[in-house]
Structure formats: C-alpha cells, structure tokens
Short mmCIF file of C-alpha atoms and ligand atoms in Angstrom, two decimals:
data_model
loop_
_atom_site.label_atom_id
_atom_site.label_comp_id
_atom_site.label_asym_id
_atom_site.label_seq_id
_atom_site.Cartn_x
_atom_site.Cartn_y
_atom_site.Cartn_z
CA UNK A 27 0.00 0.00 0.00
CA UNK A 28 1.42 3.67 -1.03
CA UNK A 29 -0.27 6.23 1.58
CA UNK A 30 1.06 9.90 0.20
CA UNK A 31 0.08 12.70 2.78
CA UNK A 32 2.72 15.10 1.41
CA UNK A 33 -0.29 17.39 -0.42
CA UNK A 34 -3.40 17.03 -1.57
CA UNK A 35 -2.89 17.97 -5.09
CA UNK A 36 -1.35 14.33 -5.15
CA UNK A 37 -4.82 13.03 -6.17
CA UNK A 38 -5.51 11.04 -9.59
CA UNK A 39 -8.79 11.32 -11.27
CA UNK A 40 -11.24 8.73 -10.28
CA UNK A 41 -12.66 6.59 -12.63
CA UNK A 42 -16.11 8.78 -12.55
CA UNK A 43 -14.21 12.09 -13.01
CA UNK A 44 -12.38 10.46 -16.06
CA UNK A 45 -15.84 9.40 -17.59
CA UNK A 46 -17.10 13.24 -17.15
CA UNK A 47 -13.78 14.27 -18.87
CA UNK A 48 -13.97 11.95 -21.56
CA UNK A 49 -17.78 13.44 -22.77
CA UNK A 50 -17.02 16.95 -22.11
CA UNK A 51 -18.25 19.32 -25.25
CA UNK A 52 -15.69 21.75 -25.88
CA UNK A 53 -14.57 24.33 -27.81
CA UNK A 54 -11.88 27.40 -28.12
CA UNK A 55 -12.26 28.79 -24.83
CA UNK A 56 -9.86 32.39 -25.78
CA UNK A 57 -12.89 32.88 -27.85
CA UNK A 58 -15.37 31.95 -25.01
CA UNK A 59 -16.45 28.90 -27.21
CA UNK A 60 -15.62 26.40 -25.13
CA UNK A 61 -19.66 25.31 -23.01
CA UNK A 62 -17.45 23.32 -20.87
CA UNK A 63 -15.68 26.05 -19.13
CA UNK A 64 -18.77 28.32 -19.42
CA UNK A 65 -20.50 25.88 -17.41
CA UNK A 66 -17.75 25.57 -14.86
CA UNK A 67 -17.60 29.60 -14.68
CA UNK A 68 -21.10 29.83 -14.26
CA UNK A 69 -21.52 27.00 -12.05
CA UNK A 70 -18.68 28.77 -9.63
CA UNK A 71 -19.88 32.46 -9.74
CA UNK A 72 -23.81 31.38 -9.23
CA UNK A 73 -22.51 29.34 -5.97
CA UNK A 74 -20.67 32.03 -4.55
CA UNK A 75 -23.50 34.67 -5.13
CA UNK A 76 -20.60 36.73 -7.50
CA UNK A 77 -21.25 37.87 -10.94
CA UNK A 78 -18.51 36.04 -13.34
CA UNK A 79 -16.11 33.59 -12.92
CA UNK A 80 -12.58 32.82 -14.94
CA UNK A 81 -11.13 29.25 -15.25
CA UNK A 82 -7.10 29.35 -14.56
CA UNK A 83 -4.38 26.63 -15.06
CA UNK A 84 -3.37 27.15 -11.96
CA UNK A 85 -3.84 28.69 -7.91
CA UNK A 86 -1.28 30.83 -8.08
CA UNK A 87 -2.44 31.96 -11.51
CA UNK A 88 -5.33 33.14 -10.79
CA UNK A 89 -3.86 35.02 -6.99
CA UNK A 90 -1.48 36.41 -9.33
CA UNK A 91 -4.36 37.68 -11.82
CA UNK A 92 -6.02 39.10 -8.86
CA UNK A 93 -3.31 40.80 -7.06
CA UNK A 94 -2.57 42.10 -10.75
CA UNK A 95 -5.86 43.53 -11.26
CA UNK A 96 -6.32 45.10 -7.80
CA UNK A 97 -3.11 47.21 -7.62
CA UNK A 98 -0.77 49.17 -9.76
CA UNK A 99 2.98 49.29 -9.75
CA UNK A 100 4.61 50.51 -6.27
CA UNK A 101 1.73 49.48 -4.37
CA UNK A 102 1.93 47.78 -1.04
CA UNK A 103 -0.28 44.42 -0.23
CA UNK A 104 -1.46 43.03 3.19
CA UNK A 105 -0.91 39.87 4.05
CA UNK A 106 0.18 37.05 6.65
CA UNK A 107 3.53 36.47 6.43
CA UNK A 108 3.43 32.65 5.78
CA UNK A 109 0.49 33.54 2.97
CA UNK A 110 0.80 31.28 0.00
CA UNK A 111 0.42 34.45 -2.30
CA UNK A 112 3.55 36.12 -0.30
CA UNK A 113 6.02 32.97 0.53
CA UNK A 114 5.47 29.93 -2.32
CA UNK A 115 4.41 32.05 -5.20
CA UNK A 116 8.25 32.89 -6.73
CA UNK A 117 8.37 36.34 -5.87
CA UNK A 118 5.29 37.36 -7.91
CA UNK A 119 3.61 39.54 -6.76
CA UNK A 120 6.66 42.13 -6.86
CA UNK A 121 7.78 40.70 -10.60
CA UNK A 122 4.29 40.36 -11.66
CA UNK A 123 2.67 43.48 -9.96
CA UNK A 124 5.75 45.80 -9.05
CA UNK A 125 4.20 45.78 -5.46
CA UNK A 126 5.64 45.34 -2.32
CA UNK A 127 4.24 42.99 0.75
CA UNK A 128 3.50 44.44 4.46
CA UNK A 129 3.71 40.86 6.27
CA UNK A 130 2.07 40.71 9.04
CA UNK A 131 2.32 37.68 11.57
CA UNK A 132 -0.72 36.45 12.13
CA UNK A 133 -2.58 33.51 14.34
CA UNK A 134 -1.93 30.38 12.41
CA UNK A 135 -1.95 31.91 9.42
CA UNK A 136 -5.29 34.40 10.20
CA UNK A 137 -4.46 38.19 10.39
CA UNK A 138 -7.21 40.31 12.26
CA UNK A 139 -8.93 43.82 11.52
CA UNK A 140 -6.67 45.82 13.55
CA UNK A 141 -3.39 44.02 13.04
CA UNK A 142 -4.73 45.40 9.43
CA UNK A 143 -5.88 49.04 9.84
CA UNK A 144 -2.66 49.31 11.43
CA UNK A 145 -0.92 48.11 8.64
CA UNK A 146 -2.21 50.66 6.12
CA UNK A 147 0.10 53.24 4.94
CA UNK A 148 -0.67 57.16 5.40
CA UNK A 149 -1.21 59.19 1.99
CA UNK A 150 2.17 60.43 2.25
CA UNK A 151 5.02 60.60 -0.50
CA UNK A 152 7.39 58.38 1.22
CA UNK A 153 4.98 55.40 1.42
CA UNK A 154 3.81 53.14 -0.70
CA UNK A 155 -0.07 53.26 -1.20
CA UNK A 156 -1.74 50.24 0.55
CA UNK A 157 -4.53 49.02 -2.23
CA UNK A 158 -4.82 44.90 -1.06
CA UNK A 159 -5.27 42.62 1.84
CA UNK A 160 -5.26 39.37 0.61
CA UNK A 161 -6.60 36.24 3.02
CA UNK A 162 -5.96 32.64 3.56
CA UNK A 163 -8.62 30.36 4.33
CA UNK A 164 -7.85 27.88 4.81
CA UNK A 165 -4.52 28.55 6.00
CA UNK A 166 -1.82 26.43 4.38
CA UNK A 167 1.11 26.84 6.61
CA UNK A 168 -0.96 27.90 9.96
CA UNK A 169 -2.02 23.71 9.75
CA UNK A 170 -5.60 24.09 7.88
CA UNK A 171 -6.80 27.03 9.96
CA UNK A 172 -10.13 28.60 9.23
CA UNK A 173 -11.04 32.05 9.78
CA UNK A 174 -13.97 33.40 11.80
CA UNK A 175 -16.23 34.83 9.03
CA UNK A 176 -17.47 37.62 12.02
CA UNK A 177 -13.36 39.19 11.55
CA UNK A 178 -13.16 38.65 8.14
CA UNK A 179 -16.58 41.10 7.85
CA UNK A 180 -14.50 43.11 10.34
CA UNK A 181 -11.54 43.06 8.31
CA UNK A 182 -14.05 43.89 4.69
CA UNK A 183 -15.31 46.97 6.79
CA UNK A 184 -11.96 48.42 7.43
CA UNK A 185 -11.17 47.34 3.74
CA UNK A 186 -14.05 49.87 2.79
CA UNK A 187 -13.02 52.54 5.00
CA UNK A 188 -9.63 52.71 3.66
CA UNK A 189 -10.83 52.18 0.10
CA UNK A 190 -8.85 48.67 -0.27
CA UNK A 191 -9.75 45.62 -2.31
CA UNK A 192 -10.05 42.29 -0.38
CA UNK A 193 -8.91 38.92 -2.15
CA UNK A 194 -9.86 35.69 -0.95
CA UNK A 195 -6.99 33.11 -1.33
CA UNK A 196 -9.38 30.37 -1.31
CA UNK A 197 -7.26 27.47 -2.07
CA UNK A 198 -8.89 25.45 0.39
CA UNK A 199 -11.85 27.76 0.54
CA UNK A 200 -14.46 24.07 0.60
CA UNK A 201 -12.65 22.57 3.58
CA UNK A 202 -13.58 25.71 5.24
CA UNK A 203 -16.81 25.68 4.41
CA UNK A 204 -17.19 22.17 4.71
CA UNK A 205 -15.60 22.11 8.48
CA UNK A 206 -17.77 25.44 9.46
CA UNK A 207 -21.07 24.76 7.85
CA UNK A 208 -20.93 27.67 6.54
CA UNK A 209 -22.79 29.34 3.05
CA UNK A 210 -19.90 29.96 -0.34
CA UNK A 211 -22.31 32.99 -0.76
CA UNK A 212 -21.68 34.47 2.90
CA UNK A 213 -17.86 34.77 1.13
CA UNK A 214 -18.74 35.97 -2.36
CA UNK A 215 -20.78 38.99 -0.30
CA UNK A 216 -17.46 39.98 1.33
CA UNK A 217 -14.84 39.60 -0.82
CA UNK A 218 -13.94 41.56 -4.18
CA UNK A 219 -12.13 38.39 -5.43
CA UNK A 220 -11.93 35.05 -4.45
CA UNK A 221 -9.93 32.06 -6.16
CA UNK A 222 -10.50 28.40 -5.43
CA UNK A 223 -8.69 25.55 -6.16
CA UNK A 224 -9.60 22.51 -7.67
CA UNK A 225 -6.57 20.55 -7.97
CA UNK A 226 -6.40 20.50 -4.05
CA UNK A 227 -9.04 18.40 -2.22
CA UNK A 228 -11.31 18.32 -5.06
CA UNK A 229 -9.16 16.04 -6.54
CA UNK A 230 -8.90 17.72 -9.91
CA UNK A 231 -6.12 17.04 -11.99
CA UNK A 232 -5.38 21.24 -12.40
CA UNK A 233 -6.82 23.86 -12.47
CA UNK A 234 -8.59 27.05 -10.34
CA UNK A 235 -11.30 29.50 -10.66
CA UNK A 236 -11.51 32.92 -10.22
CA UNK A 237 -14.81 34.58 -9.43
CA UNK A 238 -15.38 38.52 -8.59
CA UNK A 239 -17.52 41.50 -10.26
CA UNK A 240 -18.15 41.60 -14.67
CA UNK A 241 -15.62 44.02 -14.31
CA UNK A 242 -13.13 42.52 -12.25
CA UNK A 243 -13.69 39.22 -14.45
CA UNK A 244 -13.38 41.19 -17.59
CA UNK A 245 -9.84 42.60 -16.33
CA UNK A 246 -8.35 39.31 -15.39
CA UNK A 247 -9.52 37.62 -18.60
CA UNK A 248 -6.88 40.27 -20.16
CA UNK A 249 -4.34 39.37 -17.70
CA UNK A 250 -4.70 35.87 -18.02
CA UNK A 251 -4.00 36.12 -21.52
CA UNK A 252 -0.92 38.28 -20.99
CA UNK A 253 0.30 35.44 -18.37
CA UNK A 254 0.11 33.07 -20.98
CA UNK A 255 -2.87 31.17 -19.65
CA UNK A 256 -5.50 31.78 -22.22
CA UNK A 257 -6.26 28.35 -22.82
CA UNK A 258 -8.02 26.59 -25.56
CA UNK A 259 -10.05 22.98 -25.66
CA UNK A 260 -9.39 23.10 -22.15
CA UNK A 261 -13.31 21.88 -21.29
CA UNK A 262 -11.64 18.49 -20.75
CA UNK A 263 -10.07 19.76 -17.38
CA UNK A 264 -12.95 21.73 -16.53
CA UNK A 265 -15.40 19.03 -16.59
CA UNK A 266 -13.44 17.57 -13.77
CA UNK A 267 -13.90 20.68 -12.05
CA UNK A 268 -17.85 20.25 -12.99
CA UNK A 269 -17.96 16.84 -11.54
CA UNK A 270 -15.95 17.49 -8.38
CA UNK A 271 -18.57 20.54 -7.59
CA UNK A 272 -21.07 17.60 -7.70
CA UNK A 273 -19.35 15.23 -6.19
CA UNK A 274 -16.46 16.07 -4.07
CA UNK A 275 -17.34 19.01 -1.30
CA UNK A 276 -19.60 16.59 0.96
CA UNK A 277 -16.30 14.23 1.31
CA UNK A 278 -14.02 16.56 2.68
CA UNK A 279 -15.46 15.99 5.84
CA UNK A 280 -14.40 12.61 5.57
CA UNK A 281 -10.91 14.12 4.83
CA UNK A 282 -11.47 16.32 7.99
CA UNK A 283 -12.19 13.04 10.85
CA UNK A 284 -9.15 11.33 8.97
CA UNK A 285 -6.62 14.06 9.87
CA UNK A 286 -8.48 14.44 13.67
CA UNK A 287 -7.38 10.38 13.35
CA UNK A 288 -3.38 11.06 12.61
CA UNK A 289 -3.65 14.03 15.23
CA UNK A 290 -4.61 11.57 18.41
CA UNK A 291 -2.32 8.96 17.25
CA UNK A 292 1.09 11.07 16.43
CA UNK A 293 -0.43 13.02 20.36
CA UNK A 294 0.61 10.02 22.13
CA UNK A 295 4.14 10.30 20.98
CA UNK A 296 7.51 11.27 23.04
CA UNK A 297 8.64 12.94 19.75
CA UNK A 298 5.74 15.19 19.41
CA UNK A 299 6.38 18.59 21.33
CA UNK A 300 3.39 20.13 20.25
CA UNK A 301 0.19 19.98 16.97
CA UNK A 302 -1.15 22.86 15.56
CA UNK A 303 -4.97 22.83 15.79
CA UNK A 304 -7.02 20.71 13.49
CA UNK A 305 -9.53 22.49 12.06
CA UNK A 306 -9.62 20.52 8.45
CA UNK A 307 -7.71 18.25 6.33
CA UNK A 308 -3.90 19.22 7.72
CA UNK A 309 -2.02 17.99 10.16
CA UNK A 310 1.36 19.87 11.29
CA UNK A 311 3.42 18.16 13.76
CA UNK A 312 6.50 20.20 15.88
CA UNK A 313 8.87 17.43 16.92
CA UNK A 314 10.98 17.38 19.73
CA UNK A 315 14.55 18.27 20.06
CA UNK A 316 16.76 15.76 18.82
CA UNK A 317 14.00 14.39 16.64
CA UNK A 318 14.47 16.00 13.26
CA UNK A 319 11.34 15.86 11.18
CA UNK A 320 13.42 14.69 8.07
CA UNK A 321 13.85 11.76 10.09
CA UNK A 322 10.83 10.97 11.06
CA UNK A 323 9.65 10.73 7.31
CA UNK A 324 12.20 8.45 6.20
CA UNK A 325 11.13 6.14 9.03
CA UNK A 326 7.83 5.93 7.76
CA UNK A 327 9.25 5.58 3.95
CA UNK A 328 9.93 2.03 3.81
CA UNK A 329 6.33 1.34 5.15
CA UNK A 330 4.85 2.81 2.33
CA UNK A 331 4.01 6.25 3.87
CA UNK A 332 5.19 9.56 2.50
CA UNK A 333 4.72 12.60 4.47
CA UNK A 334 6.63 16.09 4.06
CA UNK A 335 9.02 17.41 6.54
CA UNK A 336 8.26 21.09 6.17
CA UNK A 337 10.67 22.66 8.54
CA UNK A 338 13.23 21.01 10.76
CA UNK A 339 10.91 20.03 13.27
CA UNK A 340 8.04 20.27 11.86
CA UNK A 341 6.22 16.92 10.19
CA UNK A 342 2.70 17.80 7.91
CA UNK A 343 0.26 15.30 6.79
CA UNK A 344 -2.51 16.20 4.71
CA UNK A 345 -5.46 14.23 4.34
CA UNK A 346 -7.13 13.89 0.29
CA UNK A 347 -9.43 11.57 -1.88
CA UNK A 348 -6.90 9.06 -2.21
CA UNK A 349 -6.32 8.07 1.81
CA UNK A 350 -8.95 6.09 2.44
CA UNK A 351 -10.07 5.15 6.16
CA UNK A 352 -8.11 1.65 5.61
CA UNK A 353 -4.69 3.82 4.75
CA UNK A 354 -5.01 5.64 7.79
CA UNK A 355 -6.16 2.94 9.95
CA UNK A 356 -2.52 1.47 8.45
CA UNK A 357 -0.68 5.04 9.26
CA UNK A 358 -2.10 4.98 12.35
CA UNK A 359 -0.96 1.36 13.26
CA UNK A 360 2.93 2.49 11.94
CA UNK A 361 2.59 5.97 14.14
CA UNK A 362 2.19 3.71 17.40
CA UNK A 363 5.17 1.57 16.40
CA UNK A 364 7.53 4.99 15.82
C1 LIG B 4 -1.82 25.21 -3.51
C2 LIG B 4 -2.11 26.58 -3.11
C3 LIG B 4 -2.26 27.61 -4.06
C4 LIG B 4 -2.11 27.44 -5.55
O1 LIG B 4 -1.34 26.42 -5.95
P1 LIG B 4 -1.21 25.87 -7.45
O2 LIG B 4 -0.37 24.68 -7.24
O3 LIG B 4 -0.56 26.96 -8.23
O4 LIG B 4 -2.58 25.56 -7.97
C5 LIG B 4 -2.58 28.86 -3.58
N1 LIG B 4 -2.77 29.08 -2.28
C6 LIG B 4 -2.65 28.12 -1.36
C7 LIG B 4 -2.92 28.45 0.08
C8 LIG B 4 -2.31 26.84 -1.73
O5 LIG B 4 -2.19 25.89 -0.80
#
C-alpha cells in the first residue's frame, strides 16, 4: 500500500471524473467557445453569489491575476507572512505586480482587523499606497486554519473605509466551508475576489477559478491572456472541475475526521512537542529536540508512507481523496510503532 500525505494535489482522477472528462463538449475557450468552461464559470460564480467567474491553469495563476488587477505598480499588499500568495508564489507579486508585501504575523496563518488598519500606509510621498489585503482560508502553513467569518466582515469593513480591495486566497476555501457549515455565498458577499482551487481536495487534476464582479472578471480575462494562460479545448479539465462541484465538497469531511485520526495517534508520541490545531484536512506536527522531522519521514518511507518534513521540526500530513479510512487505519498502526 502507497499512503502519500505530502499534499493534496497528489490526487488522480477517479474513474467517474475520467468518464465526465472523456464526454465533455468543448470548444476554443480564448474565444469563449468552449460550453465546458462556461459551465464551470457559471456554475462557480452562481454558488458564490458573485457575478462572473474565470477558469485558470493554476492557484497561483489566478492570486497572481487578482493581485494584478487590484493594484498598480509601487503598491503595497497586506498579508500574513506565511500567505501562500507572499512565501510559495516565486516572488510574484513584486515581478508580476511591481508591489511590495507588508507581512504581518498572524494567528496560524489568520491576520485580524486591527493588526490590518494598522498596517495601512498614510497618503504620504514616502509610502507606498496600501490598495490589497489578501486572506488565507484555509490557511496552508498555519495547519488548515479557518477564519472566523465575524473578523473577516471586520476586516471587509476596514477594507471599505480605507478604500482597499479584499482577495480571498481560497485554495482550500471548501474545507472551510465544509468544516464550518458555513454558506460559499456568505464569502462571495465579502470579498472583491476570491480564487479556489480545484486541484487540491477536489481532486482535480489542475486547475482554479476565479470569481469577482463583470468588471473585475473582464480585467483578469486580459491578464490571463498576458500570463500566458489563455487556454483553448481546455473543457476536458474543466469538466473535472464540474464533476468534483457535484461530487467532491460533501467528502471533505471525511478528509477532515481522517486528519483528527493522525492528530490523536502522532499526540501520544515522546517525539511530538506540540500539533497545531485541526480544524480541516492538515495535520502539522513540531517534533521534539533531537528528533528532526526529516527523520521521522524516512522512518515511515519504507512502510509505504510519505509525508513532508516542512521545517526542521516540523512533520505535515494532509489528508485527500486518495487516503482512504483503511490507509489511515494502516498510518495509524505504523505511528504507534515509531
Ligand atoms: C496550492 C495553493 C495555491 C495554488 O497552488 P497551485 O499549485 O498553483 O494551484 C494557492 N494558495 C494556497 C494556500 C495553496 O495551498
């Protein structure tokens, strides 16, 4: 048995999702012809309560799209300092945009409304002018972490004070959702741009969507092109994103009680000083002194379990729709015998 927890954008196509690929209708999509991807689109923006929708190879794509279309060159953008956008995106906001991060440290990943207002820059020459906050939510590197939708609307209000666009890095946005109960449209009323990923716990083979105002959408349809994503029979990879909508957001609660699983069993360990909250589908171990993470993994290697050492000490597993409850029955089983 192979058990991979290093991501979940390890995930294969199930045999259903390859069925929905094979009898997609598609069509040139740079010239909007392709009724796959207008279905996805649509199918995205009318969940979310937001007017249009753009289908991007990739996550960091379409937060790259965004942050493109929200500011202009010598801006400054708000965010946590482990944020995807700011930390594993190469740099791009700065090569793509020409503006500048203001990190702020935040709890597990989750910045709050005053840690932002006092984070905006005065109109002064000598500053740069603060046009974005972008958000996490899930947080990747705070272990999963969702946000309390009562300071994100505290966080939107300050946004509209200050006259500052708010972008949803909504990678995980469905485990979120999922874990919270909570509406996508109680998001697409906040935010002015949100991106979601399907290649993550949808189980998607690529591919993201980005949803905000006609305007917005129109904008980032430009910029997509210029980024070299304008894509063209690409309705085969969007009906996978059609079927997962169906199929795989109920699930992911499954995903959720699998990683609450690895959590109690790697909590009994003497290597384990300490496990970030588990609020969804990731699980991120600190290990003891003395116990590098690196070699934790390669302990659990030759059992047929990959997991990524993301830090010296610290171990992550995270939990997709290829672990199924007899794989982490398994994991479980090696855990105890560490
Ligand atoms: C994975 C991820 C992305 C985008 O990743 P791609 O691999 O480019 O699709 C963006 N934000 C977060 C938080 C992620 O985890």
């Amino acid at each position: 048995m192979k058990i991979d927890f290093r991501s979940d954008t390890v995930t294969k196509p199930t045999a259903a999702m390859l069925e929905a690929m094979m009898q997609a209708e598609v069509g040139d999509d740079v010239f909007g012809e392709d009724p796959s991807i207008n279905l996805l689109e649509s199918m995205v923006a009318e969940r979310f309560g937001m007017q249009a929708a753009i289908y991007c190879p990739s996550g960091t794509m379409s937060n790259q799209i965004a942050i493109r279309c929200h500011t202009q060159p010598g801006d400054e953008v708000i965010c946590a300092s482990n944020a995807h956008v700011y930390i594993y995106e190469g740099g791009g906001i700065a090569s793509n945009s020409g503006s500048q991060v203001r990190a702020i440290d935040g709890d597990n990943g989750r910045i709050n409304a005053s840690q932002v207002e006092t984070s905006i820059n005065p109109d002064d020459v000598h500053k740069a002018r603060t046009s974005l906050v972008c958000l996490e939510n899930t947080s990747n590197r705070g272990g999963g972490a969702c946000y309390d939708l009562e300071e994100i609307k505290k966080i939107r209000k300050v946004c509209t004070d200050y006259n500052l666009q708010l972008h949803l890095d909504g990678a995980r946005l469905f485990n979120a959702i999922v874990a919270k109960k909570e509406d996508p449209k109680q998001y697409g009323a906040i935010f002015d741009s949100i991106s979601i990923c399907l290649n993550k716990g949808l189980g998607c083979p690529i591919g993201s969507v980005l949803i905000g105002n006609k305007d917005f959408i129109k904008k980032a349809r430009r910029i997509r092109k210029v980024f070299g994503g304008g894509m063209r029979q690409a309705g085969f990879m969007a009906a996978a994103g059609v079927y997962a909508l169906q199929n795989h957001i109920d699930r992911l609660a499954q995903d959720h009680a699998h990683a609450k699983q690895i959590e109690a069993a790697l909590a009994k360990k003497d290597f384990v000083a300490s496990i970030l909250p588990v609020e969804t589908n990731i699980v991120i171990a600190t290990t003891k002194d003395g116990f590098p993470a690196k070699q934790i993994a390669e302990k659990l290697l030759p059992k047929g379990i990959q997991v990524m050492a993301i830090a010296e000490q610290q171990l992550r597993f995270v939990l997709h729709l290829d672990i199924s409850t007899a794989m982490v029955e398994e994991t479980i089983t090696q855990i105890s015998k560490l």
